[in-house]
Short mmCIF file of C-alpha atoms in Angstrom, two decimals:
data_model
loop_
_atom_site.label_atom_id
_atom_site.label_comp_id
_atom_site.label_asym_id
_atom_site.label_seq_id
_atom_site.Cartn_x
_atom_site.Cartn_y
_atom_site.Cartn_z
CA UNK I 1 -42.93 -41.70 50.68
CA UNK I 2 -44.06 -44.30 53.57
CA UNK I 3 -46.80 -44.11 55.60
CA UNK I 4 -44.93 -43.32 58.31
CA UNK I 5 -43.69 -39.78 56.79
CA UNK I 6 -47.38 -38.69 55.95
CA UNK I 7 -48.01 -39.58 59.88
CA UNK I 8 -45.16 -37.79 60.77
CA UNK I 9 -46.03 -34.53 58.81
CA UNK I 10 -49.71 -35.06 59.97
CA UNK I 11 -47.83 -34.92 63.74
CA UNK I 12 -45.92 -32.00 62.88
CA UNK I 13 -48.80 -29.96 61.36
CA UNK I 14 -50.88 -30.98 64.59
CA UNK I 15 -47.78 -30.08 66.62
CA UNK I 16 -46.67 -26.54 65.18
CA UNK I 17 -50.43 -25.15 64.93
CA UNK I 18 -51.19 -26.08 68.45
CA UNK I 19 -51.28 -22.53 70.90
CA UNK I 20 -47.75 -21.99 72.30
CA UNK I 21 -45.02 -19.73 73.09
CA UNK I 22 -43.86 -19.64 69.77
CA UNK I 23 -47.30 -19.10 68.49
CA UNK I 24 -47.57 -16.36 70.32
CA UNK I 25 -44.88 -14.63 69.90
CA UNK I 26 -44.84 -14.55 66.03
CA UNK I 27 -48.47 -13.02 66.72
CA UNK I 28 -46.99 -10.45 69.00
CA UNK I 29 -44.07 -9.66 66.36
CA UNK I 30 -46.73 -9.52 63.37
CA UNK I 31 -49.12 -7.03 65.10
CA UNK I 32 -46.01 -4.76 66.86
CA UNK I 33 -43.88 -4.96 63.40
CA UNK I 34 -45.84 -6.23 60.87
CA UNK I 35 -46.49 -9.44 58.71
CA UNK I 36 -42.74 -9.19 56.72
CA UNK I 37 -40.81 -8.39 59.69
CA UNK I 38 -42.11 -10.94 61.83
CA UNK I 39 -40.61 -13.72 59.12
CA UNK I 40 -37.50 -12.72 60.70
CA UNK I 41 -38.43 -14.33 64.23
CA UNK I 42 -40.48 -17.12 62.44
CA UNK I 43 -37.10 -18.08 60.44
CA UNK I 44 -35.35 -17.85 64.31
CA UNK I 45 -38.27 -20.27 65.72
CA UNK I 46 -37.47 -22.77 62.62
CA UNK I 47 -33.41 -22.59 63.16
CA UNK I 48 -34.14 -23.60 66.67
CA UNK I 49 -36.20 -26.47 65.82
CA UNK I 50 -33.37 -27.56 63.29
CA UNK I 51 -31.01 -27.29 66.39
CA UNK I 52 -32.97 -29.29 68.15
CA UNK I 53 -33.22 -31.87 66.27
CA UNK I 54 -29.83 -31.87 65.04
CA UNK I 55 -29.11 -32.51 68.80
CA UNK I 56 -31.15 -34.98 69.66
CA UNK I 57 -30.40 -36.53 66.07
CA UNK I 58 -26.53 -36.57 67.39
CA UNK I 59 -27.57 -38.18 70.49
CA UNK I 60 -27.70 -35.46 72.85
CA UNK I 61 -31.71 -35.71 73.28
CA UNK I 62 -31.26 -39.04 74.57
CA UNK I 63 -28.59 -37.87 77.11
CA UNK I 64 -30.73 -34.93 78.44
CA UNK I 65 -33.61 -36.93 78.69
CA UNK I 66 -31.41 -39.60 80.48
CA UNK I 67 -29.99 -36.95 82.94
CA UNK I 68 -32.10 -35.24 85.03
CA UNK I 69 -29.80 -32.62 86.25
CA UNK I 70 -29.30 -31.42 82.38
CA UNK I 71 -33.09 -31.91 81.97
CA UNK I 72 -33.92 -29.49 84.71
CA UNK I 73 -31.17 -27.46 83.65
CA UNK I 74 -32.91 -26.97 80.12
CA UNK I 75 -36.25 -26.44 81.54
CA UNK I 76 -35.60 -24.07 84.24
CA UNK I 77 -33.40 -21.96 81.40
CA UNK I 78 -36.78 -22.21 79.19
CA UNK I 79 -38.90 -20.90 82.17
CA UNK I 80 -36.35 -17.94 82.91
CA UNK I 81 -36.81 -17.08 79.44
CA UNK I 82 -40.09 -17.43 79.40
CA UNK I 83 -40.51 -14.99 82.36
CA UNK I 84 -38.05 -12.49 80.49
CA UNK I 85 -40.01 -12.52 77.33
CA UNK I 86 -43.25 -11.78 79.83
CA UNK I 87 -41.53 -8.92 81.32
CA UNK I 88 -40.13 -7.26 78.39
CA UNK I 89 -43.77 -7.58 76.47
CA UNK I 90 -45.46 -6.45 79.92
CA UNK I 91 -43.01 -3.12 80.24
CA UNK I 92 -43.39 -2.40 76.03
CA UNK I 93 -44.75 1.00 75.73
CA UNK I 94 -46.43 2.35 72.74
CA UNK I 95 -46.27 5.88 71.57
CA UNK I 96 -49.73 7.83 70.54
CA UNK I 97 -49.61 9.38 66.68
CA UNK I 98 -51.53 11.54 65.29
CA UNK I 99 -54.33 11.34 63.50
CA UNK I 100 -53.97 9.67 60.10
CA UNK I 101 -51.22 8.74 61.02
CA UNK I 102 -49.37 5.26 61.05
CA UNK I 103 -50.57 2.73 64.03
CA UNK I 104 -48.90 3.35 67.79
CA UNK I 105 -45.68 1.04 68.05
CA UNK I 106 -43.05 0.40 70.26
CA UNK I 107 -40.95 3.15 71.37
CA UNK I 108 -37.49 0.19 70.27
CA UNK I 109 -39.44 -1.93 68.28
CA UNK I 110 -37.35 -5.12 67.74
CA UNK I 111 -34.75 -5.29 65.06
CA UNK I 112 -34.73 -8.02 62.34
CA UNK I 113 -31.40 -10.14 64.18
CA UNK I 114 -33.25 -9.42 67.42
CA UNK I 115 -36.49 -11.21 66.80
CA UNK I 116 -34.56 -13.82 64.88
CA UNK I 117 -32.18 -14.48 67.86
CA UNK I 118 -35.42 -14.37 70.47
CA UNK I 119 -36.99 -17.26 67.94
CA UNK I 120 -34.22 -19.59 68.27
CA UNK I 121 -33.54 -18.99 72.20
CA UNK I 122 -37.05 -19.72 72.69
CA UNK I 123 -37.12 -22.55 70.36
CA UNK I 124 -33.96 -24.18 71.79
CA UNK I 125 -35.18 -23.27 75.80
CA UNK I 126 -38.28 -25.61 75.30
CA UNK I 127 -37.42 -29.09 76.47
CA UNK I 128 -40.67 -30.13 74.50
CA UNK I 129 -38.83 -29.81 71.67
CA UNK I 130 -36.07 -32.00 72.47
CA UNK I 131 -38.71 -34.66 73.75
CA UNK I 132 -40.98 -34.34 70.35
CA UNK I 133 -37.85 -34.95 68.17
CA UNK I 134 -36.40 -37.69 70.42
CA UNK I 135 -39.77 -39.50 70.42
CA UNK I 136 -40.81 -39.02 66.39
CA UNK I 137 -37.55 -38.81 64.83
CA UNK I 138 -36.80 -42.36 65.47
CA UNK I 139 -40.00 -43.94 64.13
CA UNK I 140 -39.38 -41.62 61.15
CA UNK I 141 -35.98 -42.50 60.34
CA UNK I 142 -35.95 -46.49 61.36
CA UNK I 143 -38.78 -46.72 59.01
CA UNK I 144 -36.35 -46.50 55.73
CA UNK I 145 -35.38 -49.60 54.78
CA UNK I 146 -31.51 -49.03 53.92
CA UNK I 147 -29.01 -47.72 56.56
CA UNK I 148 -27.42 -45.82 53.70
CA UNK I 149 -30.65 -43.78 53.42
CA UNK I 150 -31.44 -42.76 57.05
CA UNK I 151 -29.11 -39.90 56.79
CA UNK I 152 -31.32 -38.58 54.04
CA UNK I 153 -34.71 -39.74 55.84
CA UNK I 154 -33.60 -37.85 58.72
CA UNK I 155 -32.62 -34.74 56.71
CA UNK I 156 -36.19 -34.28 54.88
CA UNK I 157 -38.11 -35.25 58.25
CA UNK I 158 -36.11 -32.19 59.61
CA UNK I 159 -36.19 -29.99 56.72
CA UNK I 160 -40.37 -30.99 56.63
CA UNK I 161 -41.14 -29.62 60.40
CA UNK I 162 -39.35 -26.09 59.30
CA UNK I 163 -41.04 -25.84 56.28
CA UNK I 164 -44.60 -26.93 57.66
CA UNK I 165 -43.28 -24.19 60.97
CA UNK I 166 -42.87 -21.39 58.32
CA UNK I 167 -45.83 -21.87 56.59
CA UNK I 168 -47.97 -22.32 59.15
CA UNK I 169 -46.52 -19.51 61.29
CA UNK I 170 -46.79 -17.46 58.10
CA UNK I 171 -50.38 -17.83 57.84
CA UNK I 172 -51.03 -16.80 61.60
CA UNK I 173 -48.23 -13.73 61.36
CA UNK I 174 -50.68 -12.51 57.98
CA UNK I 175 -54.26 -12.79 60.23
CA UNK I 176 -52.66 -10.99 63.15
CA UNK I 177 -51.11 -8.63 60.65
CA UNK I 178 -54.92 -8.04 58.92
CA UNK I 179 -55.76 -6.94 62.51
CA UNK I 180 -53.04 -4.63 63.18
CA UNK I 181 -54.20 -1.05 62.19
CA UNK I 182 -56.77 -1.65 65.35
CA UNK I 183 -54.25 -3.88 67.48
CA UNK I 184 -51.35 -1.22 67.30
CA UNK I 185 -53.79 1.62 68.47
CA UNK I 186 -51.98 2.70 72.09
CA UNK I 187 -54.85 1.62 74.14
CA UNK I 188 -55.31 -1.61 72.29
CA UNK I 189 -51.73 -2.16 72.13
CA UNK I 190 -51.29 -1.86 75.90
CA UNK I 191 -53.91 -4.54 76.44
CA UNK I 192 -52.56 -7.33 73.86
CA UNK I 193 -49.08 -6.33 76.01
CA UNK I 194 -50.11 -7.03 79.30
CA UNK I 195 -52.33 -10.09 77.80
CA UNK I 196 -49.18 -11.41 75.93
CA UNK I 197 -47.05 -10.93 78.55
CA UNK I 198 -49.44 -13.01 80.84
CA UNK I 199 -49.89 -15.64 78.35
CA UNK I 200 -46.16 -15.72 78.48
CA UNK I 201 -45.68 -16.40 82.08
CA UNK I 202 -48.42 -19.09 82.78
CA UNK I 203 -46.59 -21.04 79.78
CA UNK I 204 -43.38 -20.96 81.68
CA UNK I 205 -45.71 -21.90 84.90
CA UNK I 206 -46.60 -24.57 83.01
CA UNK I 207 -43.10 -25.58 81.92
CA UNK I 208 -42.04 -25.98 85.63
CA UNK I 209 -44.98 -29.11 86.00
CA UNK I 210 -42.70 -30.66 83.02
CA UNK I 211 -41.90 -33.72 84.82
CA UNK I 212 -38.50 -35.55 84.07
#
């Protein structure tokens, strides 16, 4: 392996364990649904960064970040999603138990395909995304020496930012999951909700300052 690739994966670790929406919302699956179940939504998040840079891998980065009708197109869909994942977390109602009980949860908690579909929608929404892989990828993959090996160069650079994603998001799904007997209570809950769902909407407040 080159230097390059251990910069790279130093980038990526940097990158994917940095405070975010998709942080955030594998937190907010792991304390509503628990550590296993929030996989499901971590495995979404990691599809969508495979998208992603498939995409801009295929060219279409460059062309987005070239046009700045489809740029504001993708970052005005990320903010509307945004905004919908703050009002659906803001409106989530928990449900008191009895004592001894299991932890308060949602009244619909989230289904496996659900969380796994809300991963990659948020994944593919972010035009930071598209902008990280069109700026790394290239350093990563020119770096091989061969042409007949950059196909391969670009496939483990890819395959390395979903792997480091899982692992990492794993790790912060299990310490929100430690946390979740107290978390899930129905006060609690409704707290972390309305906190979440904040959270949520000053990223996508954020995400409109994205300049082209």
């Amino acid at each position: 392996m080159s230097n390059t690739y251990w910069l790279y994966v130093v980038m990526v670790i940097c990158t994917v364990s940095s405070p975010g929406p998709g942080v955030l919302m594998t937190l907010d699956n792991a304390i509503a649904n628990g550590w296993r179940a929030s996989l499901s939504g971590v495995f979404g998040l990691a599809l969508g960064a495979a998208m992603m840079a498939g995409l801009t891998s295929a060219g279409i980065g460059l062309l987005v970040r070239s046009s700045q009708p489809l740029f504001l197109f993708l970052k005005y869909c990320g903010v509307l999603y945004l905004f919908y994942l703050a009002c659906i977390t803001w409106r989530r109602e928990v449900r008191r138990v009895a004592p001894g009980a299991a932890s308060g949860h949602p009244v619909q908690p989230s289904g496996r395909w659900t969380r796994l579909v809300r991963g990659v929608l948020l994944q593919t929404s972010n035009p930071k995304s598209l902008l990280f892989f069109l700026s790394v990828l290239p350093q990563v993959v020119d770096g091989t020496t061969a042409p007949a090996g950059r196909p391969l160069a670009l496939g483990v650079a890819i395959a390395t930012y979903c792997v480091v994603l899982v692992v990492i998001h794993a790790v912060y799904a299990a310490l929100a999951a430690r946390a979740r007997n107290w978390l899930s209570q129905p006060r609690a809950a409704r707290l972390l909700s309305r906190i979440s769902a904040a959270v949520f909407f000053a990223f996508g407040i954020m995400m409109l300052t994205l300049k082209f």
